[in-house]
Structure formats: structure tokens, C-alpha cells
Amino acid sequence: SAQTFPITLGGTPSTTALTRLEESYMLDFVRNVLQRRLLEALRFELGSIYTVGAAVNFSISDPFRNEPTQGGKGLLTIELSCRPGQQTSIHSRVAEEMRKLCSEGPTPQEVANTIQAHRREHETALRRNSFWVSSLSRGYTAARYRGDIQYTYLETLKMRRHLYKTVDANKMKRSFAKFVGNLSRSSTVVLLPQQKGILGWLTLGGIGVVGASLTTMLLYRRKLK
């Protein structure tokens, strides 16, 4: 199943290029904390899921190509797989955990784990050419680019390091409330298995393979004759 929540980055009269950059990092921290919290609650506590993940998508409206006051609209998506019949209880638990994160915030340990994981991923990415290609190309197309790509990249790096040192549970709580504080604005899609349909397709596929094999054998025999 997939649950999606609309999110907005920037888009206020007071938004600047730097505040929007900060928001983008905070949104990624929110995604990371949420994914870890749901994994702990749904898999290790309830044992009710196979997989769970959280992702952010701005493919429709890239916020970094617009001016900060225009903002960008995207989606936060939670995808999970579970046994049929458990969707309702699992979605209720997802909503419960999200409400807790908005009202209480994550624990200091959750914040520390997220920052550590984010820092480690960045250190690993620095060794890959794909990271530099992506970072520099996005820097050239960013609205805050003013003709100096090195300055644009260093500005990004400075913000990242600043947040690593200053992000705490209270700041994360405010970010959760900002991005996913209204849980009523969401949509849910559930895919259910249809065994009969699958078996039917497998049967037809098997018949097709056998039929093709017999046809090939007959043609081969005729050719030999």
C-alpha cells in the first residue's frame, strides 16, 4: 500500500534561498526519522509488515528551479507491504506514530541516529562521480545560482554542516508539524493479490509455452522431411 501526503517547500513572502535550502534538509531529516520510527513500530514491535519506506518526490514542481517565494509542491509517500487484511490496523498505527512525531517530536536518540546516518551517506557519496554530476548540474539550474558554481556548492555544504550541529528534537518537532501536521490531507492506495487471476495467467502462459514448443517441433520435423 501507499499513503501520500502533499508537502510544500518555501512559497511564503519571507522565504529566501537559504531558508528554503534549510527546509529541504529538514524535510529529508523528517523523512529519515519517520522511516526509522515506522520500521521500529511496524516490523519489530508488531511484526506486521515485510517492508516499509518513506520517500519525497518533487517531480511535478521542482522547488529549486523556482524563486523561493514561489515554492514547490511535492509528495511524501509511505510505502509498505504486509499480509492481506492488515492494512486498516497498520494505517491506523502509521497515523498514530505521525501524530506523536508532530505533537511530541522524535527522541534525542532518533535525531542523533538520523544525523549520523545522513552524515555517513554524504561521506560515502563524496567518493562517487554520480554525486558530483548531480550536485553540480542541480547547482547550475538552481534559482540561487548567481554565476559562481563553487559558491553555490559551498553555500549548500555550509548549511549542511550547520544543521548537523544545531538540529535537535524541538526543531524536528516543528518540522514535522509544518510538513505533515494535517494528516487529513492524504490519499491511500492498496493493492490486493488476486490469486485466481494470477493462476489463470500462469495457466495461459504454460499453455502458450507448450503450444509454441509443439509448433516448433512439428515445423522442425517437416523441415527434416
Short mmCIF file of C-alpha atoms in Angstrom, two decimals:
data_model
loop_
_atom_site.label_atom_id
_atom_site.label_comp_id
_atom_site.label_asym_id
_atom_site.label_seq_id
_atom_site.Cartn_x
_atom_site.Cartn_y
_atom_site.Cartn_z
CA SER A 1 0.00 0.00 0.00
CA ALA A 2 1.00 3.62 -0.41
CA GLN A 3 -0.04 6.69 1.57
CA THR A 4 0.78 10.11 0.15
CA PHE A 5 0.81 13.48 1.88
CA PRO A 6 1.10 16.80 -0.02
CA ILE A 7 4.03 18.96 1.07
CA THR A 8 5.21 22.45 0.19
CA LEU A 9 8.76 23.75 0.26
CA GLY A 10 9.13 27.51 0.53
CA GLY A 11 6.41 29.57 -1.09
CA THR A 12 5.94 32.29 1.54
CA PRO A 13 6.71 36.02 1.14
CA SER A 14 9.53 35.72 3.69
CA THR A 15 11.17 32.68 2.10
CA THR A 16 14.75 33.19 0.93
CA ALA A 17 17.07 30.90 -0.98
CA LEU A 18 18.85 29.92 2.25
CA THR A 19 15.70 29.30 4.29
CA ARG A 20 14.36 27.10 1.51
CA LEU A 21 17.65 25.21 1.42
CA GLU A 22 17.35 24.68 5.17
CA GLU A 23 13.77 23.46 4.75
CA SER A 24 14.89 20.92 2.16
CA TYR A 25 17.40 19.41 4.57
CA MET A 26 14.86 19.41 7.40
CA LEU A 27 12.39 17.63 5.14
CA ASP A 28 14.94 14.92 4.44
CA PHE A 29 15.57 14.54 8.19
CA VAL A 30 11.80 14.25 8.71
CA ARG A 31 11.63 11.51 6.07
CA ASN A 32 14.52 9.62 7.66
CA VAL A 33 13.16 9.81 11.22
CA LEU A 34 9.69 8.78 10.04
CA GLN A 35 11.01 5.78 8.14
CA ARG A 36 13.04 4.60 11.11
CA ARG A 37 10.12 5.11 13.52
CA LEU A 38 7.71 3.15 11.31
CA LEU A 39 10.22 0.36 10.79
CA GLU A 40 10.63 0.02 14.55
CA ALA A 41 6.89 0.18 15.28
CA LEU A 42 5.51 -1.93 12.44
CA ARG A 43 8.16 -4.58 11.93
CA PHE A 44 9.94 -5.03 15.24
CA GLU A 45 7.04 -4.27 17.61
CA LEU A 46 4.03 -5.56 15.69
CA GLY A 47 5.74 -7.89 13.22
CA SER A 48 3.05 -6.90 10.71
CA ILE A 49 4.98 -5.77 7.63
CA TYR A 50 7.53 -7.05 5.17
CA THR A 51 8.96 -3.70 4.09
CA VAL A 52 8.34 -0.01 4.75
CA GLY A 53 9.89 3.11 3.28
CA ALA A 54 9.33 6.86 3.10
CA ALA A 55 10.22 8.98 0.08
CA VAL A 56 9.88 12.60 -1.05
CA ASN A 57 9.10 13.49 -4.66
CA PHE A 58 9.09 16.92 -6.31
CA SER A 59 8.98 15.69 -9.91
CA ILE A 60 5.91 17.80 -10.72
CA SER A 61 7.26 21.09 -9.31
CA ASP A 62 10.98 21.31 -8.57
CA PRO A 63 11.25 23.94 -5.80
CA PHE A 64 14.89 24.74 -6.53
CA ARG A 65 14.18 25.92 -10.07
CA ASN A 66 11.60 28.44 -8.87
CA GLU A 67 12.17 31.61 -6.95
CA PRO A 68 11.99 30.97 -3.18
CA THR A 69 8.70 32.85 -2.78
CA GLN A 70 7.08 30.63 -5.42
CA GLY A 71 7.94 27.41 -3.65
CA GLY A 72 7.39 23.90 -4.88
CA LYS A 73 4.75 21.28 -4.24
CA GLY A 74 5.55 17.61 -3.82
CA LEU A 75 4.54 14.41 -2.09
CA LEU A 76 5.75 12.49 0.93
CA THR A 77 4.94 8.84 0.26
CA ILE A 78 4.95 5.95 2.72
CA GLU A 79 5.06 2.57 1.00
CA LEU A 80 4.73 -0.75 2.82
CA SER A 81 3.91 -4.37 2.13
CA CYS A 82 2.02 -6.63 4.53
CA ARG A 83 -0.29 -9.63 4.69
CA PRO A 84 -3.77 -9.03 3.23
CA GLY A 85 -6.33 -7.95 5.81
CA GLN A 86 -3.89 -5.99 7.98
CA GLN A 87 -3.98 -2.72 6.08
CA THR A 88 -6.53 -0.96 8.30
CA SER A 89 -4.72 -1.62 11.58
CA ILE A 90 -1.34 -0.77 10.06
CA HIS A 91 -2.55 2.52 8.58
CA SER A 92 -4.02 3.41 11.99
CA ARG A 93 -0.63 2.78 13.60
CA VAL A 94 1.11 4.88 10.92
CA ALA A 95 -1.25 7.78 11.67
CA GLU A 96 -0.67 7.34 15.41
CA GLU A 97 3.11 7.50 15.05
CA MET A 98 2.89 10.55 12.79
CA ARG A 99 0.65 12.36 15.27
CA LYS A 100 3.15 11.60 18.04
CA LEU A 101 6.02 12.97 15.98
CA CYS A 102 4.05 16.16 15.27
CA SER A 103 2.95 16.71 18.88
CA GLU A 104 5.87 15.27 20.86
CA GLY A 105 8.71 15.23 18.35
CA PRO A 106 11.30 12.48 17.99
CA THR A 107 13.58 11.44 20.82
CA PRO A 108 17.09 12.93 21.01
CA GLN A 109 18.45 9.49 20.14
CA GLU A 110 16.32 9.31 17.00
CA VAL A 111 17.64 12.71 15.93
CA ALA A 112 21.23 11.67 16.62
CA ASN A 113 20.78 8.44 14.64
CA THR A 114 19.32 10.34 11.70
CA ILE A 115 22.13 12.92 11.63
CA GLN A 116 24.74 10.19 11.88
CA ALA A 117 23.17 8.22 9.03
CA HIS A 118 22.83 11.36 6.89
CA ARG A 119 26.46 12.30 7.52
CA ARG A 120 27.65 8.78 6.69
CA GLU A 121 25.65 8.68 3.45
CA HIS A 122 27.11 12.03 2.43
CA GLU A 123 30.67 10.91 3.15
CA THR A 124 30.12 7.82 1.01
CA ALA A 125 28.52 9.83 -1.80
CA LEU A 126 31.52 12.18 -1.98
CA ARG A 127 33.54 9.28 -3.42
CA ARG A 128 31.15 8.78 -6.34
CA ASN A 129 31.24 10.65 -9.64
CA SER A 130 27.45 10.46 -9.86
CA PHE A 131 27.15 12.61 -6.72
CA TRP A 132 29.29 15.39 -8.19
CA VAL A 133 27.49 15.27 -11.54
CA SER A 134 24.12 15.55 -9.81
CA SER A 135 25.21 18.24 -7.33
CA LEU A 136 26.87 20.47 -9.92
CA SER A 137 24.12 20.12 -12.52
CA ARG A 138 21.46 20.95 -9.92
CA GLY A 139 23.59 23.87 -8.76
CA TYR A 140 23.67 25.36 -12.26
CA THR A 141 19.87 25.12 -12.59
CA ALA A 142 19.07 26.29 -9.04
CA ALA A 143 17.35 29.65 -8.65
CA ARG A 144 20.02 30.76 -6.16
CA TYR A 145 22.84 30.24 -8.70
CA ARG A 146 24.38 33.63 -9.46
CA GLY A 147 27.20 32.73 -11.82
CA ASP A 148 29.60 31.00 -9.39
CA ILE A 149 29.02 27.25 -9.08
CA GLN A 150 31.72 26.89 -6.42
CA TYR A 151 29.99 29.45 -4.21
CA THR A 152 26.63 27.71 -4.73
CA TYR A 153 28.07 24.35 -3.70
CA LEU A 154 29.94 25.76 -0.68
CA GLU A 155 26.74 27.51 0.40
CA THR A 156 24.99 24.12 0.36
CA LEU A 157 27.83 22.46 2.25
CA LYS A 158 27.87 25.20 4.88
CA MET A 159 24.13 24.78 5.51
CA ARG A 160 24.51 21.01 5.80
CA ARG A 161 27.28 21.29 8.39
CA HIS A 162 25.37 23.96 10.32
CA LEU A 163 22.31 21.73 10.61
CA TYR A 164 24.36 18.72 11.67
CA LYS A 165 25.43 20.76 14.70
CA THR A 166 22.18 22.55 15.54
CA VAL A 167 19.26 20.23 14.76
CA ASP A 168 17.56 18.95 17.91
CA ALA A 169 14.28 17.28 18.89
CA ASN A 170 12.39 20.58 19.19
CA LYS A 171 13.44 21.74 15.73
CA MET A 172 12.45 18.36 14.31
CA LYS A 173 9.07 18.59 16.06
CA ARG A 174 8.37 21.94 14.38
CA SER A 175 9.36 20.49 11.01
CA PHE A 176 7.04 17.51 11.43
CA ALA A 177 4.17 19.87 12.29
CA LYS A 178 4.99 22.02 9.25
CA PHE A 179 5.24 19.25 6.68
CA VAL A 180 2.77 16.57 7.89
CA GLY A 181 0.78 18.31 10.59
CA ASN A 182 -2.51 17.90 8.71
CA LEU A 183 -2.99 14.14 8.30
CA SER A 184 -6.46 14.58 6.81
CA ARG A 185 -4.82 15.78 3.59
CA SER A 186 -3.70 12.39 2.35
CA SER A 187 -4.60 9.62 -0.05
CA THR A 188 -4.17 5.86 0.29
CA VAL A 189 -3.83 3.20 -2.40
CA VAL A 190 -3.96 -0.51 -1.54
CA LEU A 191 -3.08 -3.29 -3.98
CA LEU A 192 -4.58 -6.67 -3.11
CA PRO A 193 -3.40 -10.00 -4.56
CA GLN A 194 -5.76 -11.85 -6.91
CA GLN A 195 -4.59 -15.43 -6.84
CA LYS A 196 -7.19 -16.72 -9.29
CA GLY A 197 -6.23 -14.14 -11.83
CA ILE A 198 -2.54 -14.86 -11.35
CA LEU A 199 -3.08 -18.61 -11.62
CA GLY A 200 -5.14 -18.05 -14.72
CA TRP A 201 -2.38 -16.08 -16.35
CA LEU A 202 0.17 -18.69 -15.34
CA THR A 203 -2.02 -21.41 -16.82
CA LEU A 204 -2.45 -19.50 -20.06
CA GLY A 205 1.25 -18.83 -20.10
CA GLY A 206 2.00 -22.52 -19.63
CA ILE A 207 -0.39 -23.48 -22.39
CA GLY A 208 1.21 -20.90 -24.65
CA VAL A 209 4.71 -22.25 -23.99
CA VAL A 210 3.61 -25.85 -24.62
CA GLY A 211 1.77 -24.81 -27.79
CA ALA A 212 4.79 -22.93 -29.08
CA SER A 213 7.05 -25.90 -28.33
CA LEU A 214 4.77 -28.34 -30.19
CA THR A 215 4.54 -25.99 -33.17
CA THR A 216 8.32 -25.68 -33.28
CA MET A 217 8.74 -29.48 -33.14
CA LEU A 218 6.25 -30.01 -35.98
CA LEU A 219 7.93 -27.40 -38.17
CA TYR A 220 11.32 -28.94 -37.42
CA ARG A 221 10.06 -32.40 -38.39
CA ARG A 222 8.60 -31.11 -41.63
CA LYS A 223 11.88 -29.42 -42.43
CA LEU A 224 13.77 -32.67 -41.89
CA LYS A 225 11.40 -34.49 -44.24
#
